[in-house]
């Protein structure tokens, strides 16, 4: 390592005094103007990680669903998965080192992680459409270059596309071609193959309205839609030509406000969906004939996919294990439906896709979705080989068809991470094959009314949790208070946890009616405010439930 060169270059990306940041649930996120040094240093770290794993490492510049003025960065590990937890710690140390300590911290990480510095390094970089992203990705490149790493800058990509590129490059192209064209072709071929049957049976062409959150999803979907246009016609809204990124639109807005985005024309019973700002989440919704809004969220996506997969799995007669992974935010009705009606085992992990992804890897087929629409389905290598073999060998027509169908499903899902475009195509294929309308899909089960709130406290780390974040162990008395409040309502459940991406505590409550879910959420917020050091205004009862969401400024 040429540490003099690092020191010199680093001075051009100097760290603001006193700024400390944490590698959180989804990497570093804050106001874009504070990220120059973080980007440079993540370029350095990506080189070390690449040398250590002897693999290509990805760096994605994005702040997903957060406001346009924010930005962020995360590293992608060799098989397209999130950075290993021990390296998250290195990332935090490196990002927070004062200028004069940087060389020492760098050497330290190299030693602790036993990095062979003579090894070559290769880093791939992608960025979203934020105005700050281009300059910030140049800072990453400066960091990679000063440590002698090679790189390929893909420029504008969705987050899942960058994960895909990393996965392809580290499996010598076996997963697919590491180009944008390769991504489009792999997914659309699988989609067209999968839906051939449905469209032969005269269902005709289907249309879907897509709110692209004024983000990267719009650019990429516009390029891609020609590849699958015989099977599905997508109409793009909030395509970034006018509106601001994630402002009053996108998957996060729709899910948390439980209302449609601005900028989309919805006719009754039309199927619509929203991506988030970096196109790794998707949420569906529609207006019924009475003009009532219905949200079809990540839990319902998991239910649709699991019920679809069960059939061909039974047909091929091989006992491949299927499991569904959720978080505590999953609607209670969805868990009940999956366990009691679908008879599939359901597991709950901590919030954050890396936890769900990890758990889903334990099954032959692991379905995981956060309620907010981030998820995918993972097929173990063994399951994939088995299915491919059966698709080739089986004589009996029905069985072979089922295996072929599963083969295409494997190709259509992004095996590296949740992907709005890939999930959209899977969902559209399932609806077409099953002849289901969005209303019929929505009717699989009825969501329990629920409410999510945010509470500001002086230090959110005073709350610690256990049991996949469903129980608070600290501060003393908080869990007891929640238990008492929950007892007052029917079909009720509530929990609190410090957010990993915002400087707030999140409160979740569900109950038999919206009114009760709102009051329970309010009462629990008050308990948090009182017992966990609330600051600012005390939580108010929900005159307009949205006031809670709108009043609190995002920290990220
Ligand atoms: C309740 C909720 O939606 N939490 C989100 C949010 O995490 P928090 O730790 O809750 O801030 O951002 C994460 C990253 O995008 C996402 O994985 C997660 O689901
Ligand atoms: Mg996202």
Coordinates of C-alpha atoms and ligand atoms in Angstrom, one line a residue:
X1 CA 0.0 0.0 0.0
X2 CA 1.4 3.4 -0.9
X3 CA 0.3 5.1 2.3
X4 CA 1.8 8.5 1.2
X5 CA -0.4 8.5 -1.9
X6 CA -3.4 7.6 0.3
X7 CA -2.7 10.5 2.7
X8 CA -2.3 12.9 -0.2
X9 CA -5.5 11.8 -2.0
X10 CA -7.4 11.6 1.2
X11 CA -6.7 15.3 1.8
X12 CA -8.7 16.0 -1.3
X13 CA -11.6 14.1 0.3
X14 CA -11.2 15.4 3.8
X15 CA -13.5 14.2 6.6
X16 CA -15.5 17.0 8.2
X17 CA -14.3 17.4 11.8
X18 CA -16.4 15.6 14.4
X19 CA -18.6 13.7 11.9
X20 CA -19.3 10.1 12.9
X21 CA -21.4 7.7 10.8
X22 CA -22.4 4.1 11.2
X23 CA -22.5 1.4 8.6
X24 CA -26.2 0.7 9.2
X25 CA -28.9 -1.6 7.9
X26 CA -28.1 -0.5 4.3
X27 CA -24.7 1.0 4.4
X28 CA -23.9 4.7 5.1
X29 CA -26.6 7.2 4.6
X30 CA -26.7 10.9 5.3
X31 CA -26.9 14.3 3.5
X32 CA -24.9 14.0 0.2
X33 CA -22.6 16.9 1.1
X34 CA -21.2 14.9 4.1
X35 CA -20.3 11.9 2.1
X36 CA -17.2 12.8 0.0
X37 CA -14.7 11.2 2.4
X38 CA -16.9 8.2 3.1
X39 CA -17.1 7.4 -0.6
X40 CA -13.3 7.7 -1.0
X41 CA -12.7 5.5 1.9
X42 CA -15.3 2.9 0.8
X43 CA -13.3 2.7 -2.5
X44 CA -10.2 1.9 -0.3
X45 CA -12.1 -0.7 1.7
X46 CA -13.6 -2.3 -1.5
X47 CA -10.0 -2.9 -2.7
X48 CA -9.0 -4.6 0.6
X49 CA -12.2 -6.7 0.6
X50 CA -11.6 -7.7 -3.0
X51 CA -8.0 -8.7 -2.2
X52 CA -9.1 -10.7 0.8
X53 CA -11.9 -12.6 -1.0
X54 CA -9.9 -12.8 -4.3
X55 CA -13.2 -11.7 -5.9
X56 CA -14.9 -8.8 -7.5
X57 CA -16.6 -6.5 -5.0
X58 CA -19.4 -4.1 -5.8
X59 CA -19.9 -0.5 -4.6
X60 CA -23.4 1.0 -5.0
X61 CA -24.0 4.8 -4.6
X62 CA -27.6 5.3 -3.5
X63 CA -29.8 6.3 -0.7
X64 CA -32.8 4.2 -1.9
X65 CA -36.1 5.6 -0.7
X66 CA -34.6 8.6 1.2
X67 CA -34.9 12.2 0.0
X68 CA -33.1 13.4 -3.1
X69 CA -30.7 15.5 -1.1
X70 CA -29.4 12.4 0.7
X71 CA -27.0 9.8 -0.5
X72 CA -25.4 6.7 0.6
X73 CA -23.0 3.8 -0.2
X74 CA -23.0 0.1 0.4
X75 CA -20.6 -2.7 -0.5
X76 CA -21.6 -5.8 -2.3
X77 CA -19.9 -9.1 -1.4
X78 CA -18.8 -11.8 -3.9
X79 CA -22.1 -13.7 -4.4
X80 CA -24.0 -10.5 -4.7
X81 CA -24.9 -10.5 -1.0
X82 CA -24.6 -7.7 1.6
X83 CA -21.2 -7.0 3.1
X84 CA -20.2 -9.5 5.9
X85 CA -20.9 -8.1 9.4
X86 CA -17.2 -8.2 10.5
X87 CA -16.4 -5.9 7.5
X88 CA -19.3 -3.6 8.4
X89 CA -17.2 -2.9 11.6
X90 CA -14.1 -2.2 9.4
X91 CA -16.2 0.1 7.3
X92 CA -17.4 2.1 10.3
X93 CA -13.8 2.4 11.7
X94 CA -12.4 3.6 8.3
X95 CA -15.2 6.1 7.7
X96 CA -14.8 7.7 11.1
X97 CA -10.9 7.8 11.3
X98 CA -9.5 11.3 11.6
X99 CA -7.3 12.3 8.6
X100 CA -4.0 11.6 10.4
X101 CA -5.1 8.2 11.6
X102 CA -6.3 6.9 8.2
X103 CA -3.1 5.1 7.1
X104 CA -2.9 3.3 10.5
X105 CA -6.6 2.2 10.4
X106 CA -6.1 1.0 6.9
X107 CA -3.0 -1.1 7.8
X108 CA -4.9 -2.3 10.9
X109 CA -7.8 -3.6 8.8
X110 CA -5.4 -5.3 6.4
X111 CA -3.7 -7.1 9.3
X112 CA -6.9 -8.0 11.2
X113 CA -8.5 -9.4 8.1
X114 CA -5.3 -11.1 6.9
X115 CA -5.5 -9.4 3.5
X116 CA -2.8 -10.4 1.0
X117 CA -1.8 -7.0 -0.3
X118 CA -0.1 -8.5 -3.4
X119 CA -3.4 -9.9 -4.6
X120 CA -5.1 -8.1 -7.5
X121 CA -8.3 -6.2 -6.7
X122 CA -11.3 -5.6 -8.9
X123 CA -14.3 -3.3 -8.0
X124 CA -17.5 -2.6 -9.9
X125 CA -19.4 0.5 -9.3
X126 CA -23.0 1.6 -9.9
X127 CA -25.0 4.6 -9.0
X128 CA -28.6 5.9 -8.9
X129 CA -30.0 9.1 -10.5
X130 CA -29.5 11.5 -7.6
X131 CA -27.8 14.7 -8.7
X132 CA -24.9 14.0 -6.2
X133 CA -24.3 10.4 -7.3
X134 CA -22.0 11.0 -10.2
X135 CA -19.5 13.1 -8.3
X136 CA -19.7 10.7 -5.3
X137 CA -19.0 7.6 -7.4
X138 CA -15.9 9.5 -8.8
X139 CA -14.7 9.7 -5.1
X140 CA -15.1 5.9 -4.9
X141 CA -13.0 5.5 -8.0
X142 CA -10.3 7.8 -6.5
X143 CA -10.2 5.5 -3.5
X144 CA -10.0 2.3 -5.6
X145 CA -7.3 3.8 -7.9
X146 CA -5.0 5.1 -5.2
X147 CA -4.7 1.5 -3.7
X148 CA -4.0 0.2 -7.2
X149 CA -7.3 -1.6 -7.7
X150 CA -8.9 -2.1 -11.2
X151 CA -12.5 -1.1 -11.6
X152 CA -15.4 -1.0 -14.0
X153 CA -17.9 1.8 -13.6
X154 CA -21.3 0.7 -14.8
X155 CA -22.7 4.2 -14.3
X156 CA -26.4 4.3 -13.8
X157 CA -27.8 1.0 -12.4
X158 CA -30.5 -0.1 -10.1
X159 CA -29.1 -1.6 -6.8
X160 CA -30.2 -5.1 -7.7
X161 CA -28.6 -4.8 -11.1
X162 CA -25.2 -4.1 -9.5
X163 CA -25.7 -7.1 -7.2
X164 CA -26.4 -9.2 -10.3
X165 CA -23.2 -7.9 -12.0
X166 CA -21.1 -8.9 -9.0
X167 CA -22.7 -12.3 -8.8
X168 CA -22.1 -12.9 -12.6
X169 CA -18.5 -11.9 -12.5
X170 CA -17.7 -14.1 -9.5
X171 CA -19.3 -17.2 -11.1
X172 CA -17.5 -16.9 -14.4
X173 CA -20.7 -16.0 -16.2
X174 CA -22.6 -19.0 -15.0
X175 CA -25.2 -16.9 -13.3
X176 CA -25.5 -14.7 -16.4
X177 CA -23.7 -12.2 -18.5
X178 CA -22.3 -9.3 -16.5
X179 CA -23.8 -6.6 -18.7
X180 CA -27.0 -4.7 -18.7
X181 CA -28.0 -6.5 -21.9
X182 CA -27.2 -9.8 -20.2
X183 CA -29.5 -8.8 -17.3
X184 CA -32.4 -7.8 -19.6
X185 CA -32.0 -10.9 -21.7
X186 CA -31.8 -13.4 -18.8
X187 CA -34.9 -12.0 -17.1
X188 CA -37.0 -11.4 -20.2
X189 CA -36.3 -14.8 -21.7
X190 CA -37.4 -16.5 -18.4
X191 CA -40.5 -14.3 -18.3
X192 CA -41.5 -15.0 -21.9
X193 CA -40.9 -18.8 -21.5
X194 CA -42.8 -18.9 -18.2
X195 CA -45.8 -17.0 -19.6
X196 CA -46.0 -18.7 -23.0
X197 CA -48.7 -21.0 -21.7
X198 CA -50.8 -18.3 -20.2
X199 CA -50.8 -16.2 -23.3
X200 CA -51.5 -19.1 -25.6
X201 CA -54.7 -19.7 -23.7
X202 CA -56.0 -16.4 -25.0
X203 CA -55.5 -14.1 -22.0
X204 CA -54.0 -11.5 -24.4
X205 CA -51.7 -8.8 -23.5
X206 CA -51.7 -7.4 -20.0
X207 CA -50.9 -3.9 -18.8
X208 CA -49.5 -2.6 -15.6
X209 CA -49.0 0.9 -14.4
X210 CA -45.7 1.5 -12.7
X211 CA -44.8 4.4 -10.4
X212 CA -41.0 4.6 -10.7
X213 CA -40.5 7.0 -7.8
X214 CA -38.7 9.4 -10.3
X215 CA -35.7 7.2 -10.0
X216 CA -33.3 4.8 -11.7
X217 CA -36.1 2.2 -12.1
X218 CA -37.7 4.4 -14.8
X219 CA -34.6 4.5 -16.9
X220 CA -34.0 0.8 -16.7
X221 CA -37.6 -0.3 -17.1
X222 CA -37.9 2.0 -20.2
X223 CA -34.9 0.3 -21.7
X224 CA -36.0 -3.2 -20.8
X225 CA -39.7 -3.1 -21.6
X226 CA -39.2 -3.9 -25.3
X227 CA -37.7 -7.2 -24.3
X228 CA -40.9 -8.5 -22.9
X229 CA -43.5 -6.3 -24.7
X230 CA -45.4 -9.3 -26.2
X231 CA -46.3 -10.5 -22.8
X232 CA -46.7 -7.4 -20.7
X233 CA -47.1 -3.8 -21.5
X234 CA -45.9 -1.4 -18.7
X235 CA -46.9 2.2 -18.5
X236 CA -44.4 4.3 -16.7
X237 CA -45.3 7.1 -14.2
X238 CA -43.1 9.4 -12.1
X239 CA -40.3 8.6 -14.6
X240 CA -38.0 11.4 -13.4
X241 CA -38.8 13.8 -16.3
X242 CA -40.5 16.3 -13.9
X243 CA -40.9 15.3 -10.3
X244 CA -38.4 14.9 -7.5
X245 CA -37.0 11.5 -6.5
X246 CA -39.2 9.7 -3.9
X247 CA -41.2 12.9 -3.3
X248 CA -44.9 11.9 -2.7
X249 CA -44.3 8.8 -4.7
X250 CA -42.5 5.5 -4.6
X251 CA -42.9 2.2 -2.7
X252 CA -41.9 3.6 0.7
X253 CA -44.4 6.5 0.4
X254 CA -47.2 4.3 -0.7
X255 CA -46.6 1.7 2.1
X256 CA -46.1 4.1 5.0
X257 CA -48.9 6.5 4.0
X258 CA -51.2 3.7 2.8
X259 CA -52.3 5.9 -0.1
X260 CA -51.5 6.1 -3.8
X261 CA -48.6 8.1 -5.1
X262 CA -49.1 11.4 -6.8
X263 CA -48.6 11.5 -10.5
X264 CA -50.3 8.3 -11.5
X265 CA -53.8 8.0 -13.0
X266 CA -55.6 5.1 -11.3
X267 CA -58.9 3.8 -12.7
X268 CA -60.9 1.5 -10.5
X269 CA -59.6 -2.1 -10.3
X270 CA -56.5 -1.3 -12.4
X271 CA -53.3 -3.0 -11.3
X272 CA -50.6 -0.5 -10.2
X273 CA -47.3 -0.9 -8.6
X274 CA -44.5 1.4 -7.1
X275 CA -40.8 0.9 -7.1
X276 CA -38.6 2.7 -4.6
X277 CA -35.7 5.1 -5.5
X278 CA -33.1 2.4 -6.3
X279 CA -35.7 -0.2 -7.6
X280 CA -35.1 -2.9 -5.0
X281 CA -38.6 -2.7 -3.5
X282 CA -42.0 -3.2 -5.1
X283 CA -45.6 -2.6 -3.7
X284 CA -48.8 -3.3 -5.6
X285 CA -52.2 -1.5 -5.1
X286 CA -55.5 -0.6 -6.7
X287 CA -58.7 1.4 -6.2
X288 CA -61.9 -0.7 -5.9
X289 CA -65.2 0.2 -7.6
X290 CA -66.1 2.3 -4.5
X291 CA -62.9 4.3 -4.8
X292 CA -61.3 2.6 -1.8
X293 CA -57.6 2.2 -1.9
X294 CA -56.1 -1.3 -1.3
X295 CA -52.4 -2.0 -0.7
X296 CA -50.9 -5.3 -1.7
X297 CA -47.7 -5.4 0.1
X298 CA -44.6 -7.6 0.5
X299 CA -46.4 -10.0 2.8
X300 CA -49.0 -10.6 0.1
X301 CA -46.3 -10.9 -2.5
X302 CA -44.7 -13.7 -0.3
X303 CA -48.1 -15.4 0.0
X304 CA -48.8 -15.3 -3.7
X305 CA -45.4 -16.7 -4.6
X306 CA -45.4 -19.4 -1.9
X307 CA -48.9 -20.6 -3.0
X308 CA -47.8 -20.6 -6.6
X309 CA -44.6 -22.5 -5.9
X310 CA -46.3 -25.3 -3.9
X311 CA -48.1 -26.7 -6.9
X312 CA -45.2 -27.5 -9.2
X313 CA -43.1 -28.6 -6.2
X314 CA -45.8 -31.2 -5.3
X315 CA -46.0 -32.2 -9.0
X316 CA -42.3 -33.0 -9.4
X317 CA -42.7 -35.1 -6.3
X318 CA -39.3 -34.3 -4.8
X319 CA -39.4 -33.3 -1.2
X320 CA -37.7 -30.0 -1.5
X321 CA -38.1 -27.9 1.6
X322 CA -39.9 -24.5 1.3
X323 CA -39.7 -21.9 4.0
X324 CA -40.9 -18.3 4.3
X325 CA -39.0 -15.6 6.1
X326 CA -40.6 -12.5 7.5
X327 CA -39.8 -9.7 10.0
X328 CA -41.9 -8.6 13.0
X329 CA -43.5 -6.0 10.6
X330 CA -45.3 -8.8 8.7
X331 CA -49.0 -8.4 9.1
X332 CA -50.3 -11.0 11.6
X333 CA -52.9 -12.2 9.0
X334 CA -50.1 -13.0 6.6
X335 CA -48.3 -15.2 9.1
X336 CA -51.5 -17.0 10.0
X337 CA -52.4 -17.5 6.3
X338 CA -49.0 -19.0 5.5
X339 CA -48.9 -21.3 8.5
X340 CA -52.5 -22.3 8.7
X341 CA -53.8 -22.3 5.2
X342 CA -50.7 -22.7 3.1
X343 CA -49.1 -25.0 5.7
X344 CA -45.6 -23.6 5.1
X345 CA -43.2 -23.0 7.9
X346 CA -42.7 -19.3 8.7
X347 CA -39.6 -17.7 10.4
X348 CA -39.1 -14.3 11.8
X349 CA -35.8 -12.5 11.7
X350 CA -34.5 -9.0 12.6
X351 CA -35.3 -6.2 10.2
X352 CA -33.0 -5.7 7.3
X353 CA -32.7 -7.9 4.2
X354 CA -29.3 -9.3 5.2
X355 CA -31.0 -11.1 8.1
X356 CA -33.9 -12.5 5.9
X357 CA -31.5 -13.5 3.1
X358 CA -29.3 -15.4 5.5
X359 CA -32.2 -17.3 7.0
X360 CA -33.7 -18.1 3.6
X361 CA -30.5 -19.8 2.6
X362 CA -31.3 -22.6 5.0
X363 CA -34.1 -24.0 2.8
X364 CA -34.1 -25.6 -0.6
X365 CA -36.4 -22.8 -1.5
X366 CA -36.4 -19.8 0.7
X367 CA -39.0 -17.1 0.2
X368 CA -38.3 -13.9 1.9
X369 CA -40.0 -10.5 1.9
X370 CA -40.2 -7.5 4.2
X371 CA -43.7 -6.0 4.4
X372 CA -42.3 -3.0 2.6
X373 CA -41.8 -5.0 -0.6
X374 CA -38.1 -5.9 -0.4
X375 CA -37.5 -9.6 -1.1
X376 CA -36.8 -12.5 -3.4
X377 CA -36.8 -16.2 -3.5
X378 CA -33.5 -18.2 -3.1
X379 CA -33.0 -21.7 -4.5
X380 CA -30.2 -23.8 -3.0
X381 CA -27.6 -25.1 -5.5
X382 CA -28.9 -28.6 -4.8
X383 CA -32.5 -27.7 -5.5
X384 CA -31.5 -25.9 -8.7
X385 CA -29.5 -28.9 -10.0
X386 CA -32.3 -31.2 -9.1
X387 CA -34.9 -29.1 -10.9
X388 CA -32.7 -28.7 -14.0
X389 CA -32.1 -32.4 -14.1
X390 CA -35.8 -33.2 -13.8
X391 CA -36.7 -30.7 -16.5
X392 CA -34.3 -32.6 -18.9
X393 CA -35.1 -36.1 -17.9
X394 CA -38.7 -36.5 -16.9
X395 CA -40.8 -38.3 -19.4
X396 CA -44.3 -37.6 -18.1
X397 CA -45.5 -34.4 -19.6
X398 CA -47.1 -32.9 -16.5
X399 CA -44.1 -33.4 -14.4
X400 CA -41.7 -32.1 -17.0
X401 CA -43.8 -29.0 -17.4
X402 CA -43.7 -28.4 -13.7
X403 CA -39.9 -28.8 -13.6
X404 CA -39.5 -26.5 -16.6
X405 CA -41.7 -23.9 -14.9
X406 CA -39.6 -24.0 -11.8
X407 CA -36.5 -23.7 -14.0
X408 CA -37.7 -20.5 -15.4
X409 CA -38.8 -19.2 -12.0
X410 CA -35.2 -19.7 -10.8
X411 CA -33.9 -17.6 -13.7
X412 CA -36.5 -14.9 -13.2
X413 CA -35.8 -14.2 -9.6
X414 CA -32.7 -12.2 -8.7
X415 CA -30.8 -14.7 -6.5
X416 CA -28.5 -12.0 -5.2
X417 CA -31.1 -9.7 -3.6
X418 CA -34.6 -8.3 -3.8
X419 CA -35.3 -6.7 -7.1
X420 CA -38.3 -4.6 -8.1
X421 CA -38.1 -5.4 -11.8
X422 CA -37.5 -9.1 -11.3
X423 CA -40.2 -9.4 -8.7
X424 CA -42.7 -7.5 -10.9
X425 CA -42.1 -9.9 -13.7
X426 CA -42.5 -12.9 -11.4
X427 CA -45.8 -11.5 -10.0
X428 CA -47.1 -10.7 -13.5
X429 CA -46.2 -14.2 -14.7
X430 CA -48.0 -15.8 -11.7
X431 CA -51.1 -13.6 -12.1
X432 CA -51.2 -14.4 -15.9
X433 CA -50.7 -18.2 -15.4
X434 CA -53.3 -18.4 -12.6
X435 CA -55.7 -16.1 -14.4
X436 CA -55.9 -13.9 -11.2
X437 CA -56.9 -10.3 -11.0
X438 CA -55.3 -8.1 -8.4
X439 CA -58.5 -8.2 -6.3
X440 CA -58.4 -12.0 -6.3
X441 CA -54.8 -11.9 -5.2
X442 CA -55.6 -9.3 -2.5
X443 CA -58.4 -11.6 -1.3
X444 CA -56.0 -14.3 -0.2
X445 CA -56.4 -12.9 3.3
X446 CA -57.5 -9.7 4.9
X447 CA -54.8 -7.6 6.5
X448 CA -55.2 -6.7 10.2
X449 CA -55.4 -2.9 10.5
X450 CA -52.0 -1.6 11.6
X451 CA -50.1 1.6 12.2
X452 CA -46.5 2.5 12.2
X453 CA -45.2 5.6 14.1
X454 CA -41.9 7.2 14.9
X455 CA -40.8 8.6 18.2
X456 CA -37.9 10.9 18.7
X457 CA -35.7 10.1 21.7
X458 CA -32.4 11.5 22.9
X459 CA -30.5 8.3 22.3
X460 CA -32.4 5.5 20.5
X461 CA -29.8 2.9 21.6
X462 CA -31.3 3.0 25.1
X463 CA -33.8 0.5 23.6
X464 CA -32.5 -3.0 23.1
X465 CA -34.6 -5.9 21.9
X466 CA -34.7 -9.6 21.7
X467 CA -36.8 -12.3 20.0
X468 CA -36.3 -10.9 16.5
X469 CA -37.0 -7.4 17.8
X470 CA -40.5 -8.3 19.1
X471 CA -39.6 -7.8 22.8
X472 CA -37.9 -4.8 24.4
X473 CA -35.4 -5.9 27.1
X474 CA -34.3 -2.3 27.9
X475 CA -35.2 0.3 29.2
X476 CA -36.7 -1.4 32.3
X477 CA -40.5 -1.4 32.4
X478 CA -41.1 -0.7 28.7
X479 CA -42.0 -4.2 27.7
X480 CA -44.3 -4.6 30.7
X481 CA -46.0 -1.3 29.7
X482 CA -46.5 -2.5 26.1
X483 CA -47.9 -5.9 27.4
X484 CA -50.5 -4.0 29.5
X485 CA -51.5 -1.8 26.6
X486 CA -51.8 -4.7 24.1
X487 CA -54.1 -6.5 26.5
X488 CA -56.7 -3.7 26.1
X489 CA -57.4 -4.6 22.4
X490 CA -58.5 -7.6 20.4
X491 CA -56.2 -9.3 17.9
X492 CA -53.5 -6.9 19.0
X493 CA -49.8 -6.9 18.8
X494 CA -47.2 -4.1 19.3
X495 CA -43.5 -3.7 19.4
X496 CA -40.8 -1.0 19.3
X497 CA -37.3 -0.9 18.0
X498 CA -34.6 1.6 17.3
X499 CA -34.4 2.3 13.5
X500 CA -31.2 1.3 11.8
X501 CA -31.5 4.0 9.1
X502 CA -33.1 7.0 10.9
X503 CA -32.5 8.6 14.3
X504 CA -35.9 7.6 15.7
X505 CA -37.6 4.7 17.4
X506 CA -40.2 2.8 15.4
X507 CA -43.5 1.8 16.9
X508 CA -45.7 -0.9 15.3
X509 CA -49.2 -1.9 16.4
X510 CA -52.0 -3.9 14.9
X511 CA -55.5 -4.6 16.2
X512 CA -59.0 -5.5 15.1
X513 CA -59.9 -2.1 13.8
X514 CA -57.9 0.9 12.4
X515 CA -59.1 3.0 15.2
X516 CA -57.8 0.5 17.8
X517 CA -54.5 0.0 15.9
X518 CA -54.1 3.8 15.9
X519 CA -54.8 4.2 19.6
X520 CA -52.6 1.3 20.6
X521 CA -49.7 2.8 18.5
X522 CA -50.3 6.1 20.1
X523 CA -50.3 4.7 23.6
X524 CA -47.2 2.7 23.0
X525 CA -45.5 5.8 21.5
X526 CA -46.3 7.6 24.7
X527 CA -44.8 4.8 26.8
X528 CA -41.6 5.0 24.7
X529 CA -41.5 8.8 25.1
X530 CA -41.8 8.5 28.8
X531 CA -39.6 5.5 29.5
X532 CA -36.9 5.9 26.8
X533 CA -36.1 9.5 27.0
X534 CA -38.4 11.2 24.4
X535 CA -37.4 14.6 23.2
X536 CA -39.4 17.4 21.5
X537 CA -43.2 17.3 21.5
X538 CA -45.0 14.5 23.2
X539 CA -46.8 12.1 20.9
X540 CA -50.3 13.2 20.2
X541 CA -53.4 11.0 19.6
X542 CA -54.0 10.5 15.9
X543 CA -56.5 13.1 14.7
X544 CA -55.0 12.5 11.3
X545 CA -52.9 9.4 11.5
X546 CA -50.6 10.8 8.8
X547 CA -49.5 13.6 11.1
X548 CA -47.0 11.3 12.7
X549 CA -45.4 10.4 9.5
X550 CA -45.3 13.9 8.1
X551 CA -44.2 15.8 11.2
X552 CA -41.0 14.0 12.0
X553 CA -38.1 15.1 9.8
X554 CA -36.1 12.2 8.5
X555 CA -32.6 12.0 9.8
X556 CA -31.1 9.1 7.8
Ligands
LIG1 C1 -39.9 -0.8 9.1 C2 -39.1 -0.7 7.9 O1 -39.7 -0.7 6.8 N1 -37.8 -0.7 8.0 C3 -36.9 -0.5 6.9 C4 -35.7 0.4 7.2 O2 -35.0 -0.1 8.3 P1 -35.1 0.6 9.8 O3 -34.0 -0.1 10.5 O4 -36.4 0.2 10.3 O5 -34.9 2.0 9.6 O6 -34.9 0.5 6.1 C5 -34.2 -0.8 5.8 C6 -33.3 -0.5 4.6 O7 -33.9 -0.1 3.5 C7 -35.3 -1.8 5.4 O8 -34.6 -3.0 5.2 C8 -36.3 -1.9 6.6 O9 -37.3 -2.8 6.3
LIG2 MG1 -34.2 0.5 -1.9

